[in-house]
Short mmCIF file of C-alpha atoms and ligand atoms in Angstrom, two decimals:
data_model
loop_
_atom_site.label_atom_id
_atom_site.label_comp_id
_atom_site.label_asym_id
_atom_site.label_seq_id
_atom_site.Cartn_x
_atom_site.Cartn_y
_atom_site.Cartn_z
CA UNK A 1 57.00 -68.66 -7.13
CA UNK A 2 55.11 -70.41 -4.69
CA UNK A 3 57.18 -72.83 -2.48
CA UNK A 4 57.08 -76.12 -0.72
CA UNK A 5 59.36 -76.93 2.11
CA UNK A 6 59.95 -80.62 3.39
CA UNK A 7 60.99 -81.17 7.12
CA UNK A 8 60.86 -80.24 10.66
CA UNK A 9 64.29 -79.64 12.26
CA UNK A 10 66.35 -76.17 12.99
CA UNK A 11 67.91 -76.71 9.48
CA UNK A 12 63.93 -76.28 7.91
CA UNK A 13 63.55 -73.62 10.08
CA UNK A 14 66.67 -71.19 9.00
CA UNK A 15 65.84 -72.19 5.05
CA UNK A 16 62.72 -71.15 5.88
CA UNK A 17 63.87 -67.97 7.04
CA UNK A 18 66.09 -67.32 3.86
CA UNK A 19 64.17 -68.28 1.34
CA UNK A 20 60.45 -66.14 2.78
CA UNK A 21 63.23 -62.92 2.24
CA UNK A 22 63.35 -63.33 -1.23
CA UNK A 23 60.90 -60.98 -3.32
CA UNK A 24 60.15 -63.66 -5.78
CA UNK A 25 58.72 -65.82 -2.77
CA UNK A 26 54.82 -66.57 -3.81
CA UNK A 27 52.97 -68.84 -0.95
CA UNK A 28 55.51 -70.61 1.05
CA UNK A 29 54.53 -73.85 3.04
CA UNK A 30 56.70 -76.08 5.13
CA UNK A 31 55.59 -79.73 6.13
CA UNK A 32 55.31 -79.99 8.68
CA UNK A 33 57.39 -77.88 10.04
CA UNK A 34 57.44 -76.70 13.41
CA UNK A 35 56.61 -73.24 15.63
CA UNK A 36 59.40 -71.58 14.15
CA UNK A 37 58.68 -71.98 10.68
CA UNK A 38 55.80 -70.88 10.85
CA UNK A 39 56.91 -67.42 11.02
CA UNK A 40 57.84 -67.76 7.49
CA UNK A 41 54.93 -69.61 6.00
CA UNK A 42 52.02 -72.25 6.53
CA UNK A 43 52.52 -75.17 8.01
CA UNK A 44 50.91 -78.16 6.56
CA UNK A 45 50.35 -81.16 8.62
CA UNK A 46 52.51 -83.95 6.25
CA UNK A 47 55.19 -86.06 6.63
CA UNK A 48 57.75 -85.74 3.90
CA UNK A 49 57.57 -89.43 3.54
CA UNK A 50 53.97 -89.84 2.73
CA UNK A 51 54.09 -88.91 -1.31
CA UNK A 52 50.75 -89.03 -2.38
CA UNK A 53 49.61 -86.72 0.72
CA UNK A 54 53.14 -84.49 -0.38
CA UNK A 55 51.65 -84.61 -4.12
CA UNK A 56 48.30 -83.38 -2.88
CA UNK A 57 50.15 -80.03 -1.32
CA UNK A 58 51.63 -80.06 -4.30
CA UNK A 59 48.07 -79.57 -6.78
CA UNK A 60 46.28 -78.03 -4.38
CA UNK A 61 48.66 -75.20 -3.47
CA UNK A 62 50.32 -74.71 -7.19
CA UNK A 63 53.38 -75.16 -6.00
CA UNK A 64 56.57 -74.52 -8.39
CA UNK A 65 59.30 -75.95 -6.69
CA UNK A 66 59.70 -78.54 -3.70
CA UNK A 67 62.84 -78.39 -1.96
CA UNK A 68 64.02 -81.62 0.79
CA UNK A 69 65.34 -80.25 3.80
CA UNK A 70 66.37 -83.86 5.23
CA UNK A 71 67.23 -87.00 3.51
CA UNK A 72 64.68 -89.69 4.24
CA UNK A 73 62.15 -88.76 1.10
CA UNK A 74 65.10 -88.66 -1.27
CA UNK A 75 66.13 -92.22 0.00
CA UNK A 76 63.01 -93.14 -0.90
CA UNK A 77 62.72 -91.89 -4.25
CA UNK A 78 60.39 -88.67 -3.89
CA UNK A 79 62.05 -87.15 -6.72
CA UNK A 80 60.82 -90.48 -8.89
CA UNK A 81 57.19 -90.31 -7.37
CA UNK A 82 56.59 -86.68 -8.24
CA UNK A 83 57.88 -86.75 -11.72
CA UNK A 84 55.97 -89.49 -12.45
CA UNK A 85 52.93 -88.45 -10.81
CA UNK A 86 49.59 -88.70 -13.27
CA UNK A 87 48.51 -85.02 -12.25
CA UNK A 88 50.67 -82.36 -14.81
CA UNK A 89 50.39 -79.77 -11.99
CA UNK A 90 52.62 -82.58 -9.75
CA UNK A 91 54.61 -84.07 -12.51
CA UNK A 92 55.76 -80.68 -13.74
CA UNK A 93 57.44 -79.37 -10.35
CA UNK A 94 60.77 -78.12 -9.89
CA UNK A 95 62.11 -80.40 -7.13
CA UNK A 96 65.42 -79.36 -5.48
CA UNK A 97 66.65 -82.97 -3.90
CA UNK A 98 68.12 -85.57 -6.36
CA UNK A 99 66.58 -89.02 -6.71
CA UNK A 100 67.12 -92.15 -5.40
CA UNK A 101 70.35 -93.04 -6.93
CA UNK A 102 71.68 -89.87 -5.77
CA UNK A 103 70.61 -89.98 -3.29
CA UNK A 104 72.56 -93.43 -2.36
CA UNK A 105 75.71 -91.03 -1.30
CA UNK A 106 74.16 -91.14 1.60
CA UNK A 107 71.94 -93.75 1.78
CA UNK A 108 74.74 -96.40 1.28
CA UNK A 109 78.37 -95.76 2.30
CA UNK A 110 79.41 -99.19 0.17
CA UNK A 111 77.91 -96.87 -2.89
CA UNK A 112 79.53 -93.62 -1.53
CA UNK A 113 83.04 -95.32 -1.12
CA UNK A 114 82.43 -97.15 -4.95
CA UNK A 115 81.51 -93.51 -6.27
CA UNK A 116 84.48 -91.83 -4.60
CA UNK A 117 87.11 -94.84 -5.98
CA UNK A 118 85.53 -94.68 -9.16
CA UNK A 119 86.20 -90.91 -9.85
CA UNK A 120 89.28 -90.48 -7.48
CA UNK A 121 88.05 -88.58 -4.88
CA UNK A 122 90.66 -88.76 -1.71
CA UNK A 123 88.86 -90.89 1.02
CA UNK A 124 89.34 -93.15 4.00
CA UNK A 125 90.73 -96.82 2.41
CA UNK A 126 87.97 -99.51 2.96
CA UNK A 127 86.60 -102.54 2.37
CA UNK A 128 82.80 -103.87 2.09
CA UNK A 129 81.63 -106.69 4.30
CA UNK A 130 78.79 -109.03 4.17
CA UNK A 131 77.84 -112.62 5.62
CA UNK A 132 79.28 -114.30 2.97
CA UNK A 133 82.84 -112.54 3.22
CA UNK A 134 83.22 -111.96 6.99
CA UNK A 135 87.11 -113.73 6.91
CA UNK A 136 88.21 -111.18 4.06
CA UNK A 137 86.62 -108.66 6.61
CA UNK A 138 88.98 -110.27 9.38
CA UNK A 139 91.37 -110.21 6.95
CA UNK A 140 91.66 -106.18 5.98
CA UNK A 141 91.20 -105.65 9.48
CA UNK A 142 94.39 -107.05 10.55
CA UNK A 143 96.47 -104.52 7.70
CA UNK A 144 94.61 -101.78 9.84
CA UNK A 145 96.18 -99.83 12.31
CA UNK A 146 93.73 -99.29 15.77
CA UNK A 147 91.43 -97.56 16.04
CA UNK A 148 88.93 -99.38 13.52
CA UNK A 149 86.43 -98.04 11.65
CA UNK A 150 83.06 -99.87 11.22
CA UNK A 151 79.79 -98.09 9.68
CA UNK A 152 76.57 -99.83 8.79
CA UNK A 153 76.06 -99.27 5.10
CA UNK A 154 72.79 -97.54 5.00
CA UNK A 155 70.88 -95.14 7.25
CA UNK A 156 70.97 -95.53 10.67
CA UNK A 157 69.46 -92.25 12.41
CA UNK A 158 73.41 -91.05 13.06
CA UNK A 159 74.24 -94.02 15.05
CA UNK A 160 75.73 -96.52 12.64
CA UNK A 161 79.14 -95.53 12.94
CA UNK A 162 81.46 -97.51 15.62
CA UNK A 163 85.18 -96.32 16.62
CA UNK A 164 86.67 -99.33 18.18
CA UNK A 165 89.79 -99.34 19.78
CA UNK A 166 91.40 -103.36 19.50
CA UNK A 167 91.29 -105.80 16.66
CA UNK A 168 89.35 -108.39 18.59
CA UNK A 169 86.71 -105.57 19.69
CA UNK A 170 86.45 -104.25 16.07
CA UNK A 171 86.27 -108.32 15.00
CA UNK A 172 83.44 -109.03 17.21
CA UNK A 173 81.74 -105.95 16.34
CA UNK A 174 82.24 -106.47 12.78
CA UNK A 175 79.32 -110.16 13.38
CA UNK A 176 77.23 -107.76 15.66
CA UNK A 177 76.57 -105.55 13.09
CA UNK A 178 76.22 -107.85 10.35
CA UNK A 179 73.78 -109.60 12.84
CA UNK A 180 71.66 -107.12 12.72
CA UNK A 181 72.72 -104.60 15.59
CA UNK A 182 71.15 -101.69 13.06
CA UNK A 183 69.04 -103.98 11.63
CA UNK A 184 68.85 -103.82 7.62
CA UNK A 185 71.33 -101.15 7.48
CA UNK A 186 74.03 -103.02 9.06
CA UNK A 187 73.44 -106.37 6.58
CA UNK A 188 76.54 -104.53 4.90
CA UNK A 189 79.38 -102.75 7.09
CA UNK A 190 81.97 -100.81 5.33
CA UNK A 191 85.38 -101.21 7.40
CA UNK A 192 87.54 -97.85 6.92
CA UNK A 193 91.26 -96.80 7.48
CA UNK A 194 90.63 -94.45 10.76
CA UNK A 195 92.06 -90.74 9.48
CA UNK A 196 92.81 -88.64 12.08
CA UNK A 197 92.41 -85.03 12.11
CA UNK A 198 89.36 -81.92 12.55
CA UNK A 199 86.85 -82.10 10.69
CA UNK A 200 84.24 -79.47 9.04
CA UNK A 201 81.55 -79.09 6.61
CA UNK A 202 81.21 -77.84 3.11
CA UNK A 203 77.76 -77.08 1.48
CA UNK A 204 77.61 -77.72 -2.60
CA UNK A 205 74.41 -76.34 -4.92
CA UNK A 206 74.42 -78.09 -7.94
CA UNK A 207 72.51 -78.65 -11.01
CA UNK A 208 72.84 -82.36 -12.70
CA UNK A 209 75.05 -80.85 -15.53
CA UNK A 210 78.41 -79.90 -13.87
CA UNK A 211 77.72 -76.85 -12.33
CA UNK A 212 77.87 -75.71 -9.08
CA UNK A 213 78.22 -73.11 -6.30
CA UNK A 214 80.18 -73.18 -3.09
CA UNK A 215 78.71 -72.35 -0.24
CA UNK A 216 80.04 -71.31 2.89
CA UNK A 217 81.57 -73.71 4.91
CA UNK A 218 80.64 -74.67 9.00
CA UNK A 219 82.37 -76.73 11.81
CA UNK A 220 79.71 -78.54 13.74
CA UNK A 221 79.84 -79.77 17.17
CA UNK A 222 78.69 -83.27 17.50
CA UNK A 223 79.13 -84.25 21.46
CA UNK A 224 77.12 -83.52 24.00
CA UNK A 225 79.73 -82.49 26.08
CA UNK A 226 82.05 -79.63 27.17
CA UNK A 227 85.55 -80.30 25.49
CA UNK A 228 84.10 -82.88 22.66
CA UNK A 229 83.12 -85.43 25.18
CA UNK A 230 80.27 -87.51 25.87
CA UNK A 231 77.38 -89.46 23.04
CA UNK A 232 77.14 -88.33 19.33
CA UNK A 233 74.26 -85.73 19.17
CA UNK A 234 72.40 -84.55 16.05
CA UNK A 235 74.87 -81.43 16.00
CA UNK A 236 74.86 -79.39 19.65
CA UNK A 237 76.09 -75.87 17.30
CA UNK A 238 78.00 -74.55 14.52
CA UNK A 239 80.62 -71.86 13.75
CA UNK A 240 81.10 -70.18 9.70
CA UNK A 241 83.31 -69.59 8.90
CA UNK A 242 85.98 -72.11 10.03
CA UNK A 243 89.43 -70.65 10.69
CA UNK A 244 91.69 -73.43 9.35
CA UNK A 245 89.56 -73.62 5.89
CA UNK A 246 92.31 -71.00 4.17
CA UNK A 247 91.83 -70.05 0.47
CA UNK A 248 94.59 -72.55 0.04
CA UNK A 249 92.68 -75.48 1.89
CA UNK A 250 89.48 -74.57 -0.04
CA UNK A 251 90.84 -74.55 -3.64
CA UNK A 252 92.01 -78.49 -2.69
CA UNK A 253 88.85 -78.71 -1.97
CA UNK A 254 87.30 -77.36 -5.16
CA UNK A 255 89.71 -78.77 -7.02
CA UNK A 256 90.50 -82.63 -5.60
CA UNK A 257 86.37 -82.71 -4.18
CA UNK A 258 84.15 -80.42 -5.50
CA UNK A 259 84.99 -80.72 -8.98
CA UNK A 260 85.15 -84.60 -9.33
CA UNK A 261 81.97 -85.25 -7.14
CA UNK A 262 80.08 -83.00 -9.58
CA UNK A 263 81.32 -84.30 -12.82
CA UNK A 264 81.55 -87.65 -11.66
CA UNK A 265 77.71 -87.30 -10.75
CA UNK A 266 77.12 -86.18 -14.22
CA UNK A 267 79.13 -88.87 -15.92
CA UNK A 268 77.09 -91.88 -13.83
CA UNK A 269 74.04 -90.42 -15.07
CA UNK A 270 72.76 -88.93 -11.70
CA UNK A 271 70.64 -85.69 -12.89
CA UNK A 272 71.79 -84.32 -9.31
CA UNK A 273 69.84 -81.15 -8.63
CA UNK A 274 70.51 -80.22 -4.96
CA UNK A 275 72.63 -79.71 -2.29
CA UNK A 276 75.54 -82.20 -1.41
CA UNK A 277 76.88 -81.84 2.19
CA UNK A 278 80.89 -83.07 2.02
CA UNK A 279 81.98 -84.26 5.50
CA UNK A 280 85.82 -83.86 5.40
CA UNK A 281 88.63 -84.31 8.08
CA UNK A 282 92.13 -82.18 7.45
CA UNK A 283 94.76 -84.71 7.75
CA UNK A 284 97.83 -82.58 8.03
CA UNK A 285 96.60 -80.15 5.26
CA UNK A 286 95.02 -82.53 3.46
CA UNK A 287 90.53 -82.82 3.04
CA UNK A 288 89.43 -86.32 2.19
CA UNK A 289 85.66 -87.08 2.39
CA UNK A 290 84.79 -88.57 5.41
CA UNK A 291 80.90 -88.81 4.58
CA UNK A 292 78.68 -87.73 1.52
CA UNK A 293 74.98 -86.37 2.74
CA UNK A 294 72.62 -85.51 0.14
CA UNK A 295 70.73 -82.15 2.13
CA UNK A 296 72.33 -79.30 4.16
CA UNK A 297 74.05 -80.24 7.69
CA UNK A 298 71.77 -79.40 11.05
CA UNK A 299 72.78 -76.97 12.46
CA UNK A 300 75.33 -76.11 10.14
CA UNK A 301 72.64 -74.32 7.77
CA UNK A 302 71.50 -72.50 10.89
CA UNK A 303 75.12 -70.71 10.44
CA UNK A 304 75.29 -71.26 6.74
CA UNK A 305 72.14 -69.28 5.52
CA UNK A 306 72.58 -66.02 7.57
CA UNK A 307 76.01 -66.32 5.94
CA UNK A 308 74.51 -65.95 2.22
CA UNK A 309 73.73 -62.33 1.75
CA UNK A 310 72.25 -62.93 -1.89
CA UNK A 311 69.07 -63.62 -2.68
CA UNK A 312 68.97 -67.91 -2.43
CA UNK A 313 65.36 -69.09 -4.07
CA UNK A 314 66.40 -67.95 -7.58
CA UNK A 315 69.76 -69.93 -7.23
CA UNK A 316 67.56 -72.65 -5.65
CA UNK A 317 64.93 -72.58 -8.65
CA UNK A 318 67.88 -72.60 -11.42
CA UNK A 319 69.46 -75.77 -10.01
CA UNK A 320 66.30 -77.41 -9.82
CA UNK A 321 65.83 -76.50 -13.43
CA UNK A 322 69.43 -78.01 -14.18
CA UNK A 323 70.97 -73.98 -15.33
CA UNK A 324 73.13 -72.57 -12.77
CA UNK A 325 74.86 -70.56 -15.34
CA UNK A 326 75.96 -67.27 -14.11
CA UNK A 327 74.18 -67.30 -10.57
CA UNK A 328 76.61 -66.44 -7.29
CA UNK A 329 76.04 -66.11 -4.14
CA UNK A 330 77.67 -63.24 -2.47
CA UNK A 331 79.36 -64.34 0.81
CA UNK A 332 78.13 -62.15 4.38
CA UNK A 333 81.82 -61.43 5.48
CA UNK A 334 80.52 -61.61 9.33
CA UNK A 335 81.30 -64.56 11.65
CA UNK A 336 78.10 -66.37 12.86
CA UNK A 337 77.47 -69.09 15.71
CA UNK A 338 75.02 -71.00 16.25
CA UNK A 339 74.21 -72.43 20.00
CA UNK A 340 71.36 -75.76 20.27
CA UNK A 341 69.47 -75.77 23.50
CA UNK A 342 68.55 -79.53 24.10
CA UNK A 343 66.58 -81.16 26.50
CA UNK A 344 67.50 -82.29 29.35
CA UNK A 345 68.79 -85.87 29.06
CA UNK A 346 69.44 -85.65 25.03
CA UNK A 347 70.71 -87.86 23.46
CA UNK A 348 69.48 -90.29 25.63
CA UNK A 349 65.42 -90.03 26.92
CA UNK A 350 63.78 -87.06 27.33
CA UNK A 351 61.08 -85.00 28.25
CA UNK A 352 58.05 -83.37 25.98
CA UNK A 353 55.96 -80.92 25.65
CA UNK A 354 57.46 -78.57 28.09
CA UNK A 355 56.78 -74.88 28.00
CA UNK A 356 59.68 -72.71 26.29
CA UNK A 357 59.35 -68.98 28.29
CA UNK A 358 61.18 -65.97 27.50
CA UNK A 359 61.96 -64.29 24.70
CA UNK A 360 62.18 -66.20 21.51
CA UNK A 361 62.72 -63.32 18.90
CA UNK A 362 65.87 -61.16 20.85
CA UNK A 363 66.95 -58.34 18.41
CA UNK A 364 70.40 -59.50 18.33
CA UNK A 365 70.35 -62.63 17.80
CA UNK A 366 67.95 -65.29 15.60
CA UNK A 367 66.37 -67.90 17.26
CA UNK A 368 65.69 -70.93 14.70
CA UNK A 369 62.98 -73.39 16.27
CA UNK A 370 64.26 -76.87 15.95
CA UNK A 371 62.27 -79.15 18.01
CA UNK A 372 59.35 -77.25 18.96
CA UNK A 373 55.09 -77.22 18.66
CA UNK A 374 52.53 -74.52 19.06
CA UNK A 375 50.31 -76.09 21.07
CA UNK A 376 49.28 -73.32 20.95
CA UNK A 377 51.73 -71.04 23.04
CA UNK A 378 55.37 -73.06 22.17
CA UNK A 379 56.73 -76.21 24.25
CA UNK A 380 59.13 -78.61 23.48
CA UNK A 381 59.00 -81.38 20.64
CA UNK A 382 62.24 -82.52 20.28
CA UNK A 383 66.00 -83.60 21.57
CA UNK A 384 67.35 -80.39 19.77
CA UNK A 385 64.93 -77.68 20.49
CA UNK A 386 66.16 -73.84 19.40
CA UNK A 387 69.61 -72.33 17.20
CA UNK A 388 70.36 -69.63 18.69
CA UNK A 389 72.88 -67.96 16.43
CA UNK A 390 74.17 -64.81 15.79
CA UNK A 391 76.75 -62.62 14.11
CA UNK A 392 80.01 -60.81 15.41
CA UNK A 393 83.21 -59.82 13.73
CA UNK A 394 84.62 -63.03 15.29
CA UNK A 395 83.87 -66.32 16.89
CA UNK A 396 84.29 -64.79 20.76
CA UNK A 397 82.17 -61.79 20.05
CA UNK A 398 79.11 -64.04 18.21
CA UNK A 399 79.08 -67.11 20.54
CA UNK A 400 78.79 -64.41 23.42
CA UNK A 401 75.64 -62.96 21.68
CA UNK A 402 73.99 -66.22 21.49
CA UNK A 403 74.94 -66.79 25.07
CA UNK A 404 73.61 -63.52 26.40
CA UNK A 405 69.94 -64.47 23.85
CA UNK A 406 69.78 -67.92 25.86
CA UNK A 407 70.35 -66.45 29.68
CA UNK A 408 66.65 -65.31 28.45
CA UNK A 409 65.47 -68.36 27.23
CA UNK A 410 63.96 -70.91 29.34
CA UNK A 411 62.32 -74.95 29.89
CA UNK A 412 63.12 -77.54 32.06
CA UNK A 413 66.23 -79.21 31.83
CA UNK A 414 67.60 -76.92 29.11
CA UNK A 415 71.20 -77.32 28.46
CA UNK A 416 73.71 -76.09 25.99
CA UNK A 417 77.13 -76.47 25.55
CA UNK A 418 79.12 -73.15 26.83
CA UNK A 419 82.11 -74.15 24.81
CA UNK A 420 81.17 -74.12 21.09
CA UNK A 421 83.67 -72.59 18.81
CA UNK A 422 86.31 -72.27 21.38
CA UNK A 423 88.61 -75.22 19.63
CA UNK A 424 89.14 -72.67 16.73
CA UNK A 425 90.17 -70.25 18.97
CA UNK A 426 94.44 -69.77 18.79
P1 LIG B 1 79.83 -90.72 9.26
O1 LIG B 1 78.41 -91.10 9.62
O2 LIG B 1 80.40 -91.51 8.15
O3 LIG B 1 79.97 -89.24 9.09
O4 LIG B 1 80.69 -91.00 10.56
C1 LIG B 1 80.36 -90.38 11.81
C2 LIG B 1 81.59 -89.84 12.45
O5 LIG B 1 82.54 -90.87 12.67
C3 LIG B 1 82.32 -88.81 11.60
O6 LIG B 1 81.80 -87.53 11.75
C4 LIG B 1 83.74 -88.92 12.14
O7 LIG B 1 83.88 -88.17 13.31
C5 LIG B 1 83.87 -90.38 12.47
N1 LIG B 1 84.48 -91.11 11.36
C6 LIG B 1 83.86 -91.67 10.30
N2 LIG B 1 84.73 -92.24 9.46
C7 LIG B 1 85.95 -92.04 9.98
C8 LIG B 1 87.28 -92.40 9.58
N3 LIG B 1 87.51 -93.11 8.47
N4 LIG B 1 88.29 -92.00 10.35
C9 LIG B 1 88.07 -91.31 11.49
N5 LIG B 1 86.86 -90.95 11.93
C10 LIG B 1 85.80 -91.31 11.20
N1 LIG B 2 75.55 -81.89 11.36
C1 LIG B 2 75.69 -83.14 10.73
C2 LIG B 2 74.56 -83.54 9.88
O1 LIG B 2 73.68 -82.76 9.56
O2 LIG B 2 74.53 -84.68 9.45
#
């Protein structure tokens, strides 16, 4: 089974590292990946937005099965390009990633909060704005408690989401946005009922015709600060598994998410063949979808995949064939952390193409390259630049390993939050 990988981040880099364990693994490439990755496999210089050069890999290499690691060629209809491809050898690949309609969960939040009334899924109540209805906006606004809830409808690099605290601050906003403070992406705003509560992460594999696995679920940290303060990051580390997900809290779930996002995506028509990524808040017991992504979290995979102990590219190959009957994946029972090392100034400006010194491949822990190049010894290429995570019996015992990997780690202006996981803690 030889493999193609598409993406760059810490989230590439521990699916890389999963899926090169498997015995059925053929030739493995990753593009473009990054130093880490290529550990695992080749690295090809492509982005994963330029199809025809992604179709190329594709022939030349004999690849059997692409998978997406991040979002952006899904959005843009990869799964569409290949299967439609002249060349057989292109047209015939497994592809793990749904297609563009899919992939609209996360490319629109209008479609994701249409797709979640339509099959009952509990969410956030809202109400989708343009230029033409910006006085029903006002309107909905005002039978809204503060704080208000305004996201740009399509992608916006993380950033499209504003939490404002007053009605005339979340009114004025409200023309901002739909002036074009995100551009395109905020011609549409989706206003939302703000839920209140902690939120965590749960990983789906699924396979267009109502089947599915669990996988296990993360808590991500998404400030760059000690005590959940400071800007929205990419994700500054990750815990699995998550205390207050209970057996209990899990089979709601399965049961009121899970289960009606997969059938419902069969029933629309969707063919979805990949991983969905449920962003849900616990609202006094209760999980409601706070966001639908259409790939694994970063760096909740860099927790997630040490935490499957089965053997993931035939699971991975069966979903992208649309058959997941009778595959598992067995559960590692162990707690694992993850810790991001970020430059210096993240998410704000930073530095380049610094050296990273010390030692990168620690026996007790596993360091997944995030933003990093071999150029040729390693330096920096990124915001987010190394995962360090590692296992213990519980969160205290694994965060310290990662702690004790990174004391040995170094670049300039490397920070890391010395906090992560210790919310969970009772
Ligand atoms: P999203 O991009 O939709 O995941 O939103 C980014 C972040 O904003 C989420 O991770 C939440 O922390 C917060 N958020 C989004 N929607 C809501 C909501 N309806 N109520 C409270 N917080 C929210
Ligand atoms: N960790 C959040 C994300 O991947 O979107």
């Amino acid at each position: 089974m030889n493999v193609l990988l598409l993406g760059s981040g810490g989230r590439e880099c521990a699916l890389a590292w999963k899926l090169s364990q498997s015995p059925l693994m053929g030739k493995f490439f990753i593009a473009p990946g990054n130093a880490g990755t290529s550990a695992y496999g080749t690295n090809l210089d492509i982005k994963p937005t330029d199809f025809p050069a992604v179709a190329k890999a594709v022939a030349d290499n004999e690849i059997d099965l692409v998978i997406a690691g991040n979002e952006d060629p899904l959005v843009l209809g990869i799964r569409e390009f290949l299967a439609t491809y002249p060349d057989p050898r292109v047209s015939s690949v497994l592809m793990l990633g749904p297609g563009r309609e899919g992939a609209a969960l996360e490319g629109s939040k209008d479609f994701a909060k249409g797709f979640m009334a339509r099959h009952g899924i509990p969410t956030a109540r809202y109400f989708t704005v343009t230029a033409d209805n910006v006085e029903d906006g006002d309107k909905f606004l005002e039978g809204l408690k503060a704080p208000y809830v305004l996201k740009a409808d399509g992608l916006a690099a993380g950033k499209g989401v504003l939490i404002v605290p007053t009605l005339e601050e979340a009114k004025a906003d409200l023309r901002t946005m739909l002036a074009g403070q995100f551009g395109k992406a905020s011609a549409t705003v989706v206003i939302e009922e703000f839920l209140s509560g902690i939120e965590c992460s749960v990983f789906v594999l699924t396979d267009g015709s109502g089947r599915y696995i669990i996988l296990p679920e993360a808590k991500d940290y998404k400030r760059v600060g000690e005590g959940d303060t400071g800007l929205n990051t990419g994700g500054m580390g990750a815990v699995s598994p998550v205390p207050f997900c209970t057996p209990d809290f899990m089979e709601k779930i399965r049961t009121r998410i899970v289960e009606p996002t997969v059938q419902g995506l069969k029933k629309d028509n969707m063919d979805y063949r990949g991983f969905i990524f449920l962003g849900l808040i616990d609202c006094d017991g209760e999980p409601y979808v706070i966001e639908y992504n259409v790939r694994m979290g970063d760096p909740e995979t860099e927790v997630v995949m040490p935490r499957i102990a089965s053997d993931l590219l035939p699971v991975a190959v069966a979903a992208a064939k649309g058959n997941l009957d009778g595959c598992t994946l067995e559960a590692d029972p162990r707690t694992a952390v993850t810790v991001m090392a970020v430059s210096g100034g993240y998410p704000g400006d930073y530095a380049k193409g610094l050296p990273i010194t010390g030692n990168l491949t620690p026996e007790k822990s596993i360091v997944f390259h995030a933003g990093t190049k071999a150029a040729p010894e390693v330096v920096t290429a990124g915001g987010r630049v190394l995962a360090v995570t590692s296992y213990g019996s519980d969160i205290p015992s694994a965060v310290a390993q990662s702690y004790a990997s990174l004391a040995d780690i170094h670049f300039d202006g490397m920070y890391f939050r010395r906090d992560i996981g210790k919310d969970l803690l009772k």
